[in-house]
Amino acid sequence: MAKPKKTPRPKAETPKGFRDYFGAEVTQRAEMLRKIAAVYHRYGFDALESSGVETVEALGKFLPDVDRPNEGVFAWQEDAEADKPGDWLALRYDLTAPLARVYAQHQNDLPKPYRRYAMGPVWRNEKPGPGRFRQFYQCDADTVGAPSVAADAEICAMLADCLEEVGIPRGDYVIRVNNRKVLNGVLEVAGLADDDKDRERGIVLRAIDKLDRLGVEGVQALLGEGRKDESGDFTNGAGLSIAQIDKVLSFVTAKEQAAEDLAAALEIERQSNPGFDGRLSAMKGSFGSVGPMDSYKPEEYQTVFLLTFLKKLVAGSKAGEEGVDELGQIYLALFDQGYGPDRIIIDPSVVRGLGYYTGPVYEAELTFDIQDEKGRTRNFGSVAGGGRYDDLVKRFTGHEVPATGVSIGVDRLLAALQAKGRMTSSEAGPVVVTVMDRDRMADYQKMVADLRRAGIRAEVYLGNPKNFGNQLKYADKRGSPVAVIEGGDEKERGVVQIKDLILGAQIAESATLEEWKDRPSQFEVPRDDLVAKVREILRQHGLPDGSSEA
Amino acid sequence: MAKPKKTPRPKAETPKGFRDYFGAEVTQRAEMLRKIAAVYHRYGFDALESSGVETVEALGKFLPDVDRPNEGVFAWQEDAEADKPGDWLALRYDLTAPLARVYAQHQNDLPKPYRRYAMGPVWRNEKPGPGRFRQFYQCDADTVGAPSVAADAEICAMLADCLEEVGIPRGDYVIRVNNRKVLNGVLEVAGLADDDKDRERGIVLRAIDKLDRLGVEGVQALLGEGRKDESGDFTNGAGLSIAQIDKVLSFVTAKEQAAEDLAAALEIERQSNPGFDGRLSAMKGSFGSVGPMDSYKPEEYQTVFLLTFLKKLVAGSKAGEEGVDELGQIYLALFDQGYGPDRIIIDPSVVRGLGYYTGPVYEAELTFDIQDEKGRTRNFGSVAGGGRYDDLVKRFTGHEVPATGVSIGVDRLLAALQAKGRMTSSEAGPVVVTVMDRDRMADYQKMVADLRRAGIRAEVYLGNPKNFGNQLKYADKRGSPVAVIEGGDEKERGVVQIKDLILGAQIAESATLEEWKDRPSQFEVPRDDLVAKVREILRQHGLPDGSSEA
């Protein structure tokens, strides 16, 4: 008889592109999400939790990132029922598509506007890369059914509050605000708005988005004849006229040009006014909707000049002018509430990839430097972004519903806090009560119960107690601050030994005997003083000593 | 030319068996999970978060519930790469299978024993039913690599602490503990342990599990010839001998028989000892491993008699005797730590469906009555359960790794708290600042910013402000406690109107004019007193007034 074939053992592996998170990685993320949720809640947003699974039909066949239109979702078909084929289901790829579905499904029961926050994992069926996983967290807040840019302004302010709440101090971040309508206005005045200019428009948008990498000259080449890159490959250009190129480049360099205009205006005023105090009294061609120049403080001039420059640039395009006016309203609302240009700035270079944005867009960038994986110093970069999308609900209902919202990249923000040393990457382990005599397990469990009742994190060693060294190795691996020992002798005398493992490690590592001889790291105390002594040691090391929980 | 066919609008629907959770449903669950995590953490367990997606190979092709072996997982095949077919991936169906994979994958880096807790959604591809969803939360804690029943005892104590921490008071729950080895011992002494008794064993186990529904007589019929149910259908019996049936029924009714033994022993002692104080001094055939009878308190007698009865029942089966001894050790350890039979009891009727349990099993039951969906009064029933499973890691490594753990049914526990009125089903909405004059949006946003800075949940109305009635309807729908109003007249006089909406609703609903005329529900206060007055009203209604957050 043939031997039965053994089934091979399964591989113990996460699927490619997925990973496990341990200990502090989990609790720190939870703590950060709790803080962000508290800010969202204070701003009046209500929690929503939809499931990870949606119908492919409801999600739509598009992914938010236009740069990777072919990247997909994880999808599968349900079993057929009777003669009806099964629905196609998929894991959600963001929290915005489910929101549109929820709003359309429950619109009769929801308050209007509907303001909700949501947090949880999303999944992307993409090729995984270094630091890029196929499941990750998002943490969103959106207002659905509010056409006013007051809703956009509020979300920018809330984003600033969130960043400060989790530990990014003012000065270490900036929130950049732009408006898609301004870009559309530029395309319109450059004669690129018509349907038959699709190809040119595509090249222009991609070129603008690459400004960081290509510089103004590279963009200029792409707008005109085309561009040869370092490897010699040639990219076809949009073939625009000089006048058209000028319009687009003016937009791309608006910030710099507005800054020059401002410097010139200040210089003129300085020369013509001997008592010049740094305040502009008037400005020719001032940006209408933000009022006369002398109502602004000097730190606002840059924004006012930028808006004025943009307004002139898009003059004649209704969408463009409306876009600049909206930026002005957002800027004013935020400045009034104390969110000045030290935190939130208008920046026409913000494009954001998502095709569905229709109005204001915003992006939070961390401005401090870090070392990247190749050891190069660079800006930490974007950790959150969002904008106005007025068409998403329409897919379901046929009616346009104005909406705006933000998504915080949870894992990137967490990495930023770790990079800045605002979060330690480990947490204190439990007090470990060792087992000297396995027949007296009940005694050790009693000690642990006493410690826990006092709010102190503690456990009895539950592995094989035979090798005492293994018990101390275990305490070390857990990062335990304290070990408790009670042998037969101690039991008889009614005492326990308490080892300060943190101090012990310090002594072993760095000190001369002389220096430490007066600071023992092991103490014998009466059994009844166990909790008090452990608490004292924890407090000395600045660890939670349970007193707030007991 | 033919008109282009319009794509039909997608349906705005959750997939069958999935649902959305709103507001308080989300925040209350989060709060409950936070409390449970704090207890797990205090007991020395570390957080672990694995992804929702695993390879089908790692999950195994079995589901934990033996009653529904054909129910499945949500699974799909990855795209093929080069000439390699894609892996099959699936959503996790519980948190234990991923733990086994994690332990096997990271065993060289993990402390041993490895103690972890995990919480999150799991998915089952089952036919949905009322109150039964295809995505739900679990919240587990497990100790891997600890052979001692001290680990099991600890988890039972922790489960009791968790229930009390989230708001189930002592007396409203009981944790029942059993041991699979005892059942195996009974099967052995009944001559049903051999491989060729597979069919009989299956019938016996299913019959025991149905004791609640069938009663002792029904079980007896299934053990013998078989049983005709109410509809006339006949179920074949196991065809056991009278002696075999007697063994199994003794096990099934062990609690009742032990109680009778105890009553008889007390009666004998009462008759033979005129000064009887309710304490037994000795007992013939006392259960060895728990020591002499006079070392126990009267409230322990029931457990000691039960263990003694079981020990006699399984005498001759090594597994059975070991099982009873382990139950004795668990019982003693827990009693010593203060977890007496008012919280944790030994109960041989606990079977638990999961096929993979190998030793102690435990289950938390809520003992208070609720009305079910048909209006019948019934016990709330089980909210958590677990046990020892020594074989799960072996699938991967070939080595047996002892493990024990518990899983809390988060949604059932939440439903229990709501049924007991320990959680309200709604939460207070934000203070709503209404918009009387849309050109003064900045003023209203400033008010909201002031309130938020004081830690008070607040928002400005962001819908179309034209119809003021809609603004108050919105505040009502949000459950807002307070509305703030500032028209042109108030602005001029430097005041705001503050409406106490809770008091207003009470007046409108129930009171006579007389009764309330001295308690106005609308107040005019100086703009500068806005925050103080709102805080005062919130405090009067027992709502969070921001003072702890500001």
mmCIF file of N, CA, C and O in Angstrom, chain B residues 333-377:
data_model
loop_
_atom_site.group_PDB
_atom_site.id
_atom_site.type_symbol
_atom_site.label_atom_id
_atom_site.label_comp_id
_atom_site.label_asym_id
_atom_site.label_seq_id
_atom_site.Cartn_x
_atom_site.Cartn_y
_atom_site.Cartn_z
ATOM 1 N N ALA B 333 -6.425 28.613 42.264
ATOM 2 C CA ALA B 333 -5.684 29.844 41.955
ATOM 3 C C ALA B 333 -6.629 31.037 41.940
ATOM 4 O O ALA B 333 -6.326 32.095 42.488
ATOM 5 N N LEU B 334 -7.793 30.847 41.342
ATOM 6 C CA LEU B 334 -8.731 31.963 41.234
ATOM 7 C C LEU B 334 -9.319 32.317 42.592
ATOM 8 O O LEU B 334 -9.443 33.496 42.943
ATOM 9 N N PHE B 335 -9.681 31.290 43.365
ATOM 10 C CA PHE B 335 -10.277 31.569 44.673
ATOM 11 C C PHE B 335 -9.293 32.342 45.541
ATOM 12 O O PHE B 335 -9.662 33.300 46.212
ATOM 13 N N ASP B 336 -8.023 31.937 45.508
ATOM 14 C CA ASP B 336 -6.980 32.613 46.279
ATOM 15 C C ASP B 336 -6.863 34.090 45.938
ATOM 16 O O ASP B 336 -6.516 34.914 46.769
ATOM 17 N N GLN B 337 -7.084 34.400 44.655
ATOM 18 C CA GLN B 337 -6.950 35.802 44.229
ATOM 19 C C GLN B 337 -8.245 36.587 44.394
ATOM 20 O O GLN B 337 -8.330 37.738 43.979
ATOM 21 N N GLY B 338 -9.252 35.947 44.970
ATOM 22 C CA GLY B 338 -10.498 36.677 45.232
ATOM 23 C C GLY B 338 -11.573 36.466 44.182
ATOM 24 O O GLY B 338 -12.612 37.120 44.221
ATOM 25 N N TYR B 339 -11.309 35.578 43.210
ATOM 26 C CA TYR B 339 -12.326 35.312 42.193
ATOM 27 C C TYR B 339 -13.091 34.047 42.586
ATOM 28 O O TYR B 339 -12.796 32.957 42.113
ATOM 29 N N GLY B 340 -14.036 34.221 43.497
ATOM 30 C CA GLY B 340 -14.787 33.087 44.032
ATOM 31 C C GLY B 340 -15.943 32.691 43.132
ATOM 32 O O GLY B 340 -16.107 33.218 42.023
ATOM 33 N N PRO B 341 -16.745 31.744 43.614
ATOM 34 C CA PRO B 341 -17.860 31.225 42.797
ATOM 35 C C PRO B 341 -18.963 32.246 42.530
ATOM 36 O O PRO B 341 -19.898 31.954 41.784
ATOM 37 N N ASP B 342 -18.883 33.431 43.126
ATOM 38 C CA ASP B 342 -19.831 34.476 42.729
ATOM 39 C C ASP B 342 -19.469 35.028 41.349
ATOM 40 O O ASP B 342 -20.247 35.736 40.720
ATOM 41 N N ARG B 343 -18.246 34.715 40.867
ATOM 42 C CA ARG B 343 -17.805 35.232 39.570
ATOM 43 C C ARG B 343 -17.396 34.134 38.593
ATOM 44 O O ARG B 343 -17.696 34.191 37.421
ATOM 45 N N ILE B 344 -16.676 33.158 39.119
ATOM 46 C CA ILE B 344 -16.143 32.113 38.245
ATOM 47 C C ILE B 344 -16.502 30.761 38.820
ATOM 48 O O ILE B 344 -16.225 30.496 39.993
ATOM 49 N N ILE B 345 -17.143 29.910 38.023
ATOM 50 C CA ILE B 345 -17.536 28.586 38.510
ATOM 51 C C ILE B 345 -17.057 27.492 37.554
ATOM 52 O O ILE B 345 -16.836 27.731 36.373
ATOM 53 N N ILE B 346 -16.877 26.305 38.143
ATOM 54 C CA ILE B 346 -16.566 25.122 37.327
ATOM 55 C C ILE B 346 -17.902 24.570 36.835
ATOM 56 O O ILE B 346 -18.835 24.395 37.617
ATOM 57 N N ASP B 347 -18.005 24.309 35.531
ATOM 58 C CA ASP B 347 -19.283 23.859 34.976
ATOM 59 C C ASP B 347 -19.038 22.873 33.830
ATOM 60 O O ASP B 347 -18.666 23.280 32.732
ATOM 61 N N PRO B 348 -19.262 21.564 34.087
ATOM 62 C CA PRO B 348 -18.961 20.551 33.061
ATOM 63 C C PRO B 348 -19.878 20.625 31.840
ATOM 64 O O PRO B 348 -19.607 19.948 30.850
ATOM 65 N N SER B 349 -20.934 21.447 31.891
ATOM 66 C CA SER B 349 -21.810 21.514 30.707
ATOM 67 C C SER B 349 -21.270 22.434 29.623
ATOM 68 O O SER B 349 -21.803 22.509 28.529
ATOM 69 N N VAL B 350 -20.180 23.161 29.928
ATOM 70 C CA VAL B 350 -19.590 24.031 28.904
ATOM 71 C C VAL B 350 -18.823 23.176 27.901
ATOM 72 O O VAL B 350 -17.880 22.483 28.276
ATOM 73 N N VAL B 351 -19.258 23.172 26.654
ATOM 74 C CA VAL B 351 -18.555 22.371 25.646
ATOM 75 C C VAL B 351 -17.782 23.294 24.684
ATOM 76 O O VAL B 351 -16.626 23.100 24.414
ATOM 77 N N ARG B 352 -18.432 24.321 24.197
ATOM 78 C CA ARG B 352 -17.886 25.246 23.193
ATOM 79 C C ARG B 352 -17.608 24.517 21.878
ATOM 80 O O ARG B 352 -16.962 23.496 21.835
ATOM 81 N N GLY B 353 -18.090 25.126 20.819
ATOM 82 C CA GLY B 353 -18.070 24.463 19.520
ATOM 83 C C GLY B 353 -16.690 24.190 18.934
ATOM 84 O O GLY B 353 -16.493 23.189 18.266
ATOM 85 N N LEU B 354 -15.730 25.054 19.216
ATOM 86 C CA LEU B 354 -14.485 24.973 18.447
ATOM 87 C C LEU B 354 -13.788 23.634 18.612
ATOM 88 O O LEU B 354 -13.506 23.208 19.719
ATOM 89 N N GLY B 355 -13.469 23.038 17.480
ATOM 90 C CA GLY B 355 -12.846 21.728 17.496
ATOM 91 C C GLY B 355 -11.407 21.759 17.978
ATOM 92 O O GLY B 355 -10.868 20.723 18.352
ATOM 93 N N TYR B 356 -10.790 22.932 17.988
ATOM 94 C CA TYR B 356 -9.363 22.916 18.264
ATOM 95 C C TYR B 356 -8.978 23.009 19.734
ATOM 96 O O TYR B 356 -7.810 22.961 20.068
ATOM 97 N N TYR B 357 -9.968 23.143 20.625
ATOM 98 C CA TYR B 357 -9.628 23.227 22.046
ATOM 99 C C TYR B 357 -9.140 21.886 22.573
ATOM 100 O O TYR B 357 -9.671 20.838 22.228
ATOM 101 N N THR B 358 -8.106 21.941 23.410
ATOM 102 C CA THR B 358 -7.483 20.706 23.889
ATOM 103 C C THR B 358 -7.471 20.574 25.406
ATOM 104 O O THR B 358 -7.095 19.525 25.924
ATOM 105 N N GLY B 359 -7.825 21.625 26.152
ATOM 106 C CA GLY B 359 -7.763 21.574 27.614
ATOM 107 C C GLY B 359 -8.876 22.411 28.214
ATOM 108 O O GLY B 359 -10.027 22.284 27.805
ATOM 109 N N PRO B 360 -8.503 23.301 29.143
ATOM 110 C CA PRO B 360 -9.516 24.157 29.753
ATOM 111 C C PRO B 360 -10.268 24.979 28.704
ATOM 112 O O PRO B 360 -9.670 25.462 27.741
ATOM 113 N N VAL B 361 -11.575 25.114 28.882
ATOM 114 C CA VAL B 361 -12.388 26.027 28.066
ATOM 115 C C VAL B 361 -13.184 26.902 29.021
ATOM 116 O O VAL B 361 -13.490 26.493 30.135
ATOM 117 N N TYR B 362 -13.480 28.127 28.599
ATOM 118 C CA TYR B 362 -14.204 29.039 29.487
ATOM 119 C C TYR B 362 -15.142 29.904 28.664
ATOM 120 O O TYR B 362 -14.949 30.108 27.461
ATOM 121 N N GLU B 363 -16.130 30.439 29.342
ATOM 122 C CA GLU B 363 -17.196 31.161 28.672
ATOM 123 C C GLU B 363 -17.766 32.161 29.663
ATOM 124 O O GLU B 363 -17.991 31.824 30.819
ATOM 125 N N ALA B 364 -17.958 33.406 29.214
ATOM 126 C CA ALA B 364 -18.578 34.415 30.088
ATOM 127 C C ALA B 364 -20.033 34.571 29.685
ATOM 128 O O ALA B 364 -20.341 34.805 28.510
ATOM 129 N N GLU B 365 -20.915 34.428 30.662
ATOM 130 C CA GLU B 365 -22.338 34.553 30.373
ATOM 131 C C GLU B 365 -22.900 35.708 31.183
ATOM 132 O O GLU B 365 -22.571 35.863 32.367
ATOM 133 N N LEU B 366 -23.733 36.507 30.564
ATOM 134 C CA LEU B 366 -24.430 37.551 31.309
ATOM 135 C C LEU B 366 -25.722 36.953 31.829
ATOM 136 O O LEU B 366 -26.470 36.316 31.084
ATOM 137 N N THR B 367 -25.996 37.140 33.119
ATOM 138 C CA THR B 367 -27.063 36.369 33.770
ATOM 139 C C THR B 367 -28.363 37.147 33.919
ATOM 140 O O THR B 367 -29.339 36.608 34.423
ATOM 141 N N PHE B 368 -28.348 38.410 33.480
ATOM 142 C CA PHE B 368 -29.610 39.150 33.630
ATOM 143 C C PHE B 368 -30.546 38.855 32.459
ATOM 144 O O PHE B 368 -30.119 38.376 31.397
ATOM 145 N N ASP B 369 -31.824 39.134 32.667
ATOM 146 C CA ASP B 369 -32.822 38.854 31.637
ATOM 147 C C ASP B 369 -32.979 40.042 30.686
ATOM 148 O O ASP B 369 -32.859 41.188 31.089
ATOM 149 N N ILE B 370 -33.241 39.727 29.437
ATOM 150 C CA ILE B 370 -33.642 40.766 28.491
ATOM 151 C C ILE B 370 -34.861 40.262 27.724
ATOM 152 O O ILE B 370 -35.219 39.091 27.797
ATOM 153 N N GLN B 371 -35.508 41.157 27.001
ATOM 154 C CA GLN B 371 -36.591 40.768 26.111
ATOM 155 C C GLN B 371 -35.971 40.491 24.737
ATOM 156 O O GLN B 371 -35.267 41.338 24.205
ATOM 157 N N ASP B 372 -36.247 39.331 24.176
ATOM 158 C CA ASP B 372 -35.718 39.084 22.834
ATOM 159 C C ASP B 372 -36.624 39.738 21.792
ATOM 160 O O ASP B 372 -37.624 40.388 22.127
ATOM 161 N N GLU B 373 -36.255 39.557 20.490
ATOM 162 C CA GLU B 373 -36.992 40.290 19.449
ATOM 163 C C GLU B 373 -38.473 39.903 19.405
ATOM 164 O O GLU B 373 -39.314 40.646 18.933
ATOM 165 N N LYS B 374 -38.805 38.710 19.950
ATOM 166 C CA LYS B 374 -40.217 38.310 19.971
ATOM 167 C C LYS B 374 -40.886 38.656 21.300
ATOM 168 O O LYS B 374 -41.978 38.165 21.611
ATOM 169 N N GLY B 375 -40.200 39.465 22.128
ATOM 170 C CA GLY B 375 -40.821 39.902 23.376
ATOM 171 C C GLY B 375 -40.720 38.880 24.504
ATOM 172 O O GLY B 375 -41.275 39.086 25.581
ATOM 173 N N ARG B 376 -40.029 37.741 24.253
ATOM 174 C CA ARG B 376 -39.884 36.753 25.314
ATOM 175 C C ARG B 376 -38.726 37.138 26.234
ATOM 176 O O ARG B 376 -37.716 37.651 25.784
ATOM 177 N N THR B 377 -38.908 36.850 27.524
ATOM 178 C CA THR B 377 -37.826 37.086 28.473
ATOM 179 C C THR B 377 -36.824 35.942 28.375
ATOM 180 O O THR B 377 -37.207 34.780 28.379
#
